[in-house]
CSV table of C-alpha atoms and ligand atoms in Angstrom, one decimal:
chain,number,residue,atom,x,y,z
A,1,UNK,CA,42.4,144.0,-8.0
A,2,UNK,CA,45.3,145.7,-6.5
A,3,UNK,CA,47.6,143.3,-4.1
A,4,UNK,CA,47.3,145.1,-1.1
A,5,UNK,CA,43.4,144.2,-1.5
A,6,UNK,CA,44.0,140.9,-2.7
A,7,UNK,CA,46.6,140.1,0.2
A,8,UNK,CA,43.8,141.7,2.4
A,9,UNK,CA,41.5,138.9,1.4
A,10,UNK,CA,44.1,136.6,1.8
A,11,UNK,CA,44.7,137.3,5.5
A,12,UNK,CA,40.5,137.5,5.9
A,13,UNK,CA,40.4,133.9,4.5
A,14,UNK,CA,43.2,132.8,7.2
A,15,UNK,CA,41.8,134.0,9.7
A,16,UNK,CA,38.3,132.3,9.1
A,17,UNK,CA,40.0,129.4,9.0
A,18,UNK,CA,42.0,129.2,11.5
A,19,UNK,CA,38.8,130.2,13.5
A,20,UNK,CA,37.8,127.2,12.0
A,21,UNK,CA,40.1,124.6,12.9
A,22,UNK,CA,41.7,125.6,16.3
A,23,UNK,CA,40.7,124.0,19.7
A,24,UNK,CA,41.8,122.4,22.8
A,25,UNK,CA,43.8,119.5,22.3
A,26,UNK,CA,45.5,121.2,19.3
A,27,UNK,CA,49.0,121.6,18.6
A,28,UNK,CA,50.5,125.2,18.0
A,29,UNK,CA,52.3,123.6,15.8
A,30,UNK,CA,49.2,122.5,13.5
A,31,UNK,CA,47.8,125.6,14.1
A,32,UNK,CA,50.6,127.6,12.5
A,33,UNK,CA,51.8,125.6,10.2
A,34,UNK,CA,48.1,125.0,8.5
A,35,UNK,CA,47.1,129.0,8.5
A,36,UNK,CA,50.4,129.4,6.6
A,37,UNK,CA,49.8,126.8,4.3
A,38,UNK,CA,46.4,128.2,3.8
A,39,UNK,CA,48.2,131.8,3.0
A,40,UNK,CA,50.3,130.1,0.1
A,41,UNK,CA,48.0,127.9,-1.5
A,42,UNK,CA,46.4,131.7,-2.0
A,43,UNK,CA,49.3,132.8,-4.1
A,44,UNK,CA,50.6,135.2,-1.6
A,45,UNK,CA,53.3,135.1,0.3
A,46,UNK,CA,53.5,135.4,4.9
A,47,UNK,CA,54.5,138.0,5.9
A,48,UNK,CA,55.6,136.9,8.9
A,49,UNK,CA,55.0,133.5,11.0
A,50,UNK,CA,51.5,133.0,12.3
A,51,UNK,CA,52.1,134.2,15.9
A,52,UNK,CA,49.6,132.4,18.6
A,53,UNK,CA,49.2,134.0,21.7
A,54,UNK,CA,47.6,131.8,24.5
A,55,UNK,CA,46.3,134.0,27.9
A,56,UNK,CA,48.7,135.9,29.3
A,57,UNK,CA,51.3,135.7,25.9
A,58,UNK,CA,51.1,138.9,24.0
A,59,UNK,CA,53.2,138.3,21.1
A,60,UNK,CA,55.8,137.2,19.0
A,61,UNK,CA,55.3,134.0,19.8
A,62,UNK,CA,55.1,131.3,16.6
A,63,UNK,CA,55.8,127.5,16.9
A,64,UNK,CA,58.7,126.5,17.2
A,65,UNK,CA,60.5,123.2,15.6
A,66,UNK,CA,58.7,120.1,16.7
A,67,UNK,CA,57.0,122.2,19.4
A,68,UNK,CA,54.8,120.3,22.0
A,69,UNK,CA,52.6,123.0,23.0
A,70,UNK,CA,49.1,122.6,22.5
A,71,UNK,CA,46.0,124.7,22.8
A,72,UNK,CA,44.7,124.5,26.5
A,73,UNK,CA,40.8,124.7,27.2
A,74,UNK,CA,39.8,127.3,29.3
A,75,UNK,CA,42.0,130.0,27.1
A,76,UNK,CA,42.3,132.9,25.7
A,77,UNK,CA,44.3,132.7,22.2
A,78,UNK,CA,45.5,135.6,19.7
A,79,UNK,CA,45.8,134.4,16.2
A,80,UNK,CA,48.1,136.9,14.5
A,81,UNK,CA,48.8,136.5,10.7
A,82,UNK,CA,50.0,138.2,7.8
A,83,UNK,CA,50.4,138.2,4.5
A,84,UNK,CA,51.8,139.9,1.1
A,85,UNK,CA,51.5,140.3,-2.8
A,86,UNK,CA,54.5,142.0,-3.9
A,87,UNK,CA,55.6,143.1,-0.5
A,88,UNK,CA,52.5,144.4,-0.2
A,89,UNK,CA,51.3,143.9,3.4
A,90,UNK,CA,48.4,143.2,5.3
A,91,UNK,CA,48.6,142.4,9.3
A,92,UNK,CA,45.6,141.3,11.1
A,93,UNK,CA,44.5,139.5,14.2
A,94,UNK,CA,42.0,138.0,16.0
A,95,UNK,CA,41.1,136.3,19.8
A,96,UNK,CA,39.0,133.5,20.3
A,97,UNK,CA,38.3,132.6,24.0
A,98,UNK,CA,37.7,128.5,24.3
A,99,UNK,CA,35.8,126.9,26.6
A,100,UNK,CA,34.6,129.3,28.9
A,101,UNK,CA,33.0,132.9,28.4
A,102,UNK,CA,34.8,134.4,31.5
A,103,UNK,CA,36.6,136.1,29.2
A,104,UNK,CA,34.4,137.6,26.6
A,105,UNK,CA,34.2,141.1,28.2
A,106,UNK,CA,38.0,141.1,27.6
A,107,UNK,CA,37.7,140.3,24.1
A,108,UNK,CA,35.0,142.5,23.3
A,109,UNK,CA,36.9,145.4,24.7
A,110,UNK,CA,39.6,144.7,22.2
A,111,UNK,CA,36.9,144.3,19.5
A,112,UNK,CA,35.4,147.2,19.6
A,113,UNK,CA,38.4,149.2,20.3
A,114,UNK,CA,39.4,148.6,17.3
A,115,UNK,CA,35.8,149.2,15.6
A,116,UNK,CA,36.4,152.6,17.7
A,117,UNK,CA,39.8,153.3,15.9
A,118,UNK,CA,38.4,152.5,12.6
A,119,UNK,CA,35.8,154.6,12.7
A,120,UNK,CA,37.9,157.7,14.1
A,121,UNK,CA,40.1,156.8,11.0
A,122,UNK,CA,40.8,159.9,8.2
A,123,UNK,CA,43.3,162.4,7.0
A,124,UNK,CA,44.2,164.7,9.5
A,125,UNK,CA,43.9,162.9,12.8
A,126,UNK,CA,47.4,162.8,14.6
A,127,UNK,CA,48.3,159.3,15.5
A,128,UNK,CA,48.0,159.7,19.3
A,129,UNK,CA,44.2,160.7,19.4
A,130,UNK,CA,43.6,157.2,17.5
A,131,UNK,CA,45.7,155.8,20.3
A,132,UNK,CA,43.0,157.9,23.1
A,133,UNK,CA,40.2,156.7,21.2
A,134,UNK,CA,41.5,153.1,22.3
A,135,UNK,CA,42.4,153.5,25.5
A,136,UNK,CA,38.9,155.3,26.4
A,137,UNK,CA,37.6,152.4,24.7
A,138,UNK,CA,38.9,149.5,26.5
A,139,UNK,CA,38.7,151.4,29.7
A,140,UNK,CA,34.9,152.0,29.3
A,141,UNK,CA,34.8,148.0,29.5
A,142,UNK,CA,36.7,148.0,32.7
A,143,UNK,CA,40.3,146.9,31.3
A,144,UNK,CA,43.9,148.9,30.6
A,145,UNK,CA,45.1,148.6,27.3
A,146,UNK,CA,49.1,147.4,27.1
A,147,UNK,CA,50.9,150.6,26.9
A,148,UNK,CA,53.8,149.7,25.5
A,149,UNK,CA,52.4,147.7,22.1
A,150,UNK,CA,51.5,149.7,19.1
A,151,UNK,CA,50.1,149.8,15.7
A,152,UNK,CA,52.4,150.6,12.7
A,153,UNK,CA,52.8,152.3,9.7
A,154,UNK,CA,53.4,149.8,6.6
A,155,UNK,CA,55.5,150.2,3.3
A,156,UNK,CA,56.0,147.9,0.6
A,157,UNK,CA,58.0,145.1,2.5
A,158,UNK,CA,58.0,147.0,5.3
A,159,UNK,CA,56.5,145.7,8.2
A,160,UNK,CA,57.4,148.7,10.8
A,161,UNK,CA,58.2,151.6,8.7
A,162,UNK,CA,58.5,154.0,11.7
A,163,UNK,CA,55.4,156.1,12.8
A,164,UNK,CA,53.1,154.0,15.5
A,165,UNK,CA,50.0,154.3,16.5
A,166,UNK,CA,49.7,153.9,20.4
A,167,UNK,CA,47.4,152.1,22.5
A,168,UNK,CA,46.8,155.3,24.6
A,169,UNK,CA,47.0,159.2,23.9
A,170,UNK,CA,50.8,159.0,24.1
A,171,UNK,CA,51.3,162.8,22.0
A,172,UNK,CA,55.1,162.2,21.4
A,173,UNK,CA,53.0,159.8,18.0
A,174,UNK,CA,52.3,163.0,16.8
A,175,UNK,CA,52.3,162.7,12.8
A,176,UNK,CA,48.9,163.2,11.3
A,177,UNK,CA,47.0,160.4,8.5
A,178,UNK,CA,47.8,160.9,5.0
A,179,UNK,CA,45.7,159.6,2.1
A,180,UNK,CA,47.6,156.7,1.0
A,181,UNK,CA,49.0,155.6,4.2
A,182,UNK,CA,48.7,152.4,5.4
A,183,UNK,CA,48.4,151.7,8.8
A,184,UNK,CA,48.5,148.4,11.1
A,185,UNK,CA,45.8,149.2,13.7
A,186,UNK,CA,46.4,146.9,17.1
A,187,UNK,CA,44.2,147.3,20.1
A,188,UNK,CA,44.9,144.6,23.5
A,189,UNK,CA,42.9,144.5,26.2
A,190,UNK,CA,44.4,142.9,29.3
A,191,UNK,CA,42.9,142.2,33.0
A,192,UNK,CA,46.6,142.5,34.1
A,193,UNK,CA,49.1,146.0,34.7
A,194,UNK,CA,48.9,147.3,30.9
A,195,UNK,CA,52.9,146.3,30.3
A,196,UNK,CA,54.5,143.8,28.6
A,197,UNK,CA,58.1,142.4,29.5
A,198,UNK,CA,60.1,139.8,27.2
A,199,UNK,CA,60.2,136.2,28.2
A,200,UNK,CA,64.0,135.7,27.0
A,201,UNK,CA,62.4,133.6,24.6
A,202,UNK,CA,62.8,133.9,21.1
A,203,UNK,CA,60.9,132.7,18.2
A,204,UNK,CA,60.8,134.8,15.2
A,205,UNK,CA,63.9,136.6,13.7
A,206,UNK,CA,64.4,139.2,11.1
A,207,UNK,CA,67.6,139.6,8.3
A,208,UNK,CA,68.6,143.1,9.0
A,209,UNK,CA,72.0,142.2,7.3
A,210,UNK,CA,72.7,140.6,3.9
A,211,UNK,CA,76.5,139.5,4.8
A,212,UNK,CA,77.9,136.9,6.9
A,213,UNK,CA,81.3,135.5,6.6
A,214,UNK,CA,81.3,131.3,6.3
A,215,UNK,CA,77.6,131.5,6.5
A,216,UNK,CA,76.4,133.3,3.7
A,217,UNK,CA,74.6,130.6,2.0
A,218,UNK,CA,72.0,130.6,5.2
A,219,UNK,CA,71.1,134.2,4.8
A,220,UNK,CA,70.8,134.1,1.0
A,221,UNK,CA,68.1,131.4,1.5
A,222,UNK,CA,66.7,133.3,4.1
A,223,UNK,CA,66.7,136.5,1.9
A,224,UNK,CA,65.0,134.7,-0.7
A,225,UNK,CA,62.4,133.2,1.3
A,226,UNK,CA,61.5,136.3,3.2
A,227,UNK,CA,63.6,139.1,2.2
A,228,UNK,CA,63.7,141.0,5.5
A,229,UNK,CA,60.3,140.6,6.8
A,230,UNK,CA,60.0,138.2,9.7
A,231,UNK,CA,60.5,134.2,9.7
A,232,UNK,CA,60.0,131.4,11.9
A,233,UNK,CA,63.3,128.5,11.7
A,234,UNK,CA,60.7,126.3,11.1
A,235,UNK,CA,60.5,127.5,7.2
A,236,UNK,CA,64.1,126.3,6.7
A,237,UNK,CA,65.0,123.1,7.7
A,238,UNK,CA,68.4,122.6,5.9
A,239,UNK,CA,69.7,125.4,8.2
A,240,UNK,CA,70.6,123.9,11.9
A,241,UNK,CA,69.1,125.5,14.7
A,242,UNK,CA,72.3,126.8,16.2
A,243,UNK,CA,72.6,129.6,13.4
A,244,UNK,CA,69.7,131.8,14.6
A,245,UNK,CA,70.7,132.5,17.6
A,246,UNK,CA,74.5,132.8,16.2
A,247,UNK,CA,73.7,135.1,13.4
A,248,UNK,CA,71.6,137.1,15.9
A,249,UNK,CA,75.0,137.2,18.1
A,250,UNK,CA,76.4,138.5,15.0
A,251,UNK,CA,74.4,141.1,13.9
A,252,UNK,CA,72.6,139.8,10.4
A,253,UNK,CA,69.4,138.7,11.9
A,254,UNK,CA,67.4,140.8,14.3
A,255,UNK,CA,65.5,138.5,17.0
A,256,UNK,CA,62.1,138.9,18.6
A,257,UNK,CA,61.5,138.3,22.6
A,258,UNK,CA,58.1,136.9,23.2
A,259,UNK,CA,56.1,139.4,24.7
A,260,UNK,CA,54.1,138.5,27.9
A,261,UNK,CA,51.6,140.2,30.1
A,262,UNK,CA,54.0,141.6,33.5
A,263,UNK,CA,51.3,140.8,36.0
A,264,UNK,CA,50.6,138.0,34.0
A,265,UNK,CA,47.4,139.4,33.0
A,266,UNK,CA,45.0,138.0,30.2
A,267,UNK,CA,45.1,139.7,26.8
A,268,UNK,CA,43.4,140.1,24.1
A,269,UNK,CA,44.1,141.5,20.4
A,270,UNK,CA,41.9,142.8,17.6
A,271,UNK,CA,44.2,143.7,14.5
A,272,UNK,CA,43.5,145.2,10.5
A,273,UNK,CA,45.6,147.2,8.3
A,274,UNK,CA,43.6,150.1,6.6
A,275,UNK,CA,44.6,152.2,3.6
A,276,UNK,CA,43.4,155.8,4.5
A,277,UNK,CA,41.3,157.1,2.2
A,278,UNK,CA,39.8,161.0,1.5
A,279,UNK,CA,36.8,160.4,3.3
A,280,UNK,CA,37.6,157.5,5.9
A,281,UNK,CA,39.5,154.4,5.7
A,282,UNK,CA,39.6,151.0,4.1
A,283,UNK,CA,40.0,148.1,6.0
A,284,UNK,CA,42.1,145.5,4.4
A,285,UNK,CA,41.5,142.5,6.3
A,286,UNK,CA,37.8,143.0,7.8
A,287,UNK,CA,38.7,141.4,10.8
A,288,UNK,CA,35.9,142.8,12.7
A,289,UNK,CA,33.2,140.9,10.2
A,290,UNK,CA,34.7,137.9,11.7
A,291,UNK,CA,32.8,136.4,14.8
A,292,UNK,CA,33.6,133.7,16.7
B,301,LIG,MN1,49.9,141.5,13.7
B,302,LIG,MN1,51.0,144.5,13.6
């Protein structure tokens, strides 16, 4: 089995279980660190932190060190994971609403945008008419989707390597699907104004540099934990917490606002990566075999 499938099935298995195991009452902190856990024991690798998203949080959000938030009833929560054989990626989400179905309209809109988007999926199509396919989508359930997220193109321990797919028929992503390509495909939903602003909160940072003077033993660990793909300080607790936000100062690690909803606006996330394939596309993840 190739590792991009194998890290596909990975991130499926995650997923189911973190469906499993999450409800109110819950720490984040659980949460994240168990669907990790559950990654490794796998043999693969995250390829980034699990992000959790509760209601009007979009992303980027992972716990932090002895975090005391917990999952509130009455919520919607994105469970965002990835992982990687090789540096061979596979990104996926998923949102469970708890305790109340007030909000399953809003998470079947993300649903089956993204069943939409997969089935639109083959050489040829220009990344901004997936992105239409979306938006028509979610709108046809009464919701905007968030303008300003997008899917992603992904290389071999590359998380973003450059072309996006929109959320909405934005024509400047104009490239078209080529066999081979893999692509992160990541349709929200929100009740609120369709934007999302940072929160001047950051919990996730990325090495974008492999030198730093007096502090190089830091980012060697870091670059052999997680090369340059995305990391939580939580993963290295012999580093204090001080240096993240210092190295970001500096310029050798690249830091990730949260992302909320501007209005404040409930959203919800469907997420798979998909090799494209001659006649279609293979998802890697099946996230959308995966009911609540
Ligand atoms: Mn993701
Ligand atoms: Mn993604």
């Amino acid at each position: 089995m190739s590792p991009h499938i194998e890290a596909g099935e990975v991130v499926h298995k995650a997923l189911k279980y973190a469906m499993d195991i999450i409800h109110p009452g819950m720490p984040v902190i659980e949460l994240c660190q168990r669907v990790e856990e559950r990654i490794i024991a796998q043999g693969a690798r995250p390829a980034f932190p699990v992000n959790v998203g509760i209601n009007e949080v979009a992303a980027h959000y992972t716990a932090t060190r002895g975090d005391k938030l917990v999952i509130p009833n009455n919520a919607v929560v994105k469970i965002d994971a990835g992982a990687h054989k090789d540096g061979y990626i596979v990104d996926a989400a998923v949102t469970v609403s708890l305790g109340t179905n007030a909000y399953d309209g809003i998470v079947k809109a993300a649903r089956e945008a993204l069943r939409a988007a997969y089935e639109s999926l083959r050489p040829g199509v220009k990344a901004w008419q997936i992105g239409e396919v979306i938006e028509s989508r979610i709108k046809s359930f009464g919701y905007r989707p968030i303008y300003n997220l997008t899917g992603h193109r992904i290389e071999q321990y590359n998380l973003h390597a450059g072309d996006v797919v929109p959320n909405y028929g934005d024509r400047t992503a104009s490239q078209a699907l080529r066999p081979g390509d893999v692509y992160a495909i990541e349709p929200f939903a929100t009740n609120g104004k369709g934007y999302v602003k940072d929160l001047n909160k950051i919990t996730i940072y990325r090495l974008i540099r492999t030198k730093l003077k007096g502090k190089q033993e830091y980012l060697d660990n870091i670059y052999r934990v997680a090369r340059t793909l995305p990391f939580s300080p939580r993963w290295f607790p012999e580093i204090p917490e001080e240096f993240f936000a210092e190295a970001a100062s500096r310029g050798a690690l690249y830091g990730y606002e949260v992302l909320v909803e501007e209005a404040g606006g409930v959203v919800a996330q469907f997420e798979d990566t998909f090799v494209i394939e001659e006649d279609g596309a293979r998802p890697l993840a099946n996230t959308l075999e995966l009911a609540q």
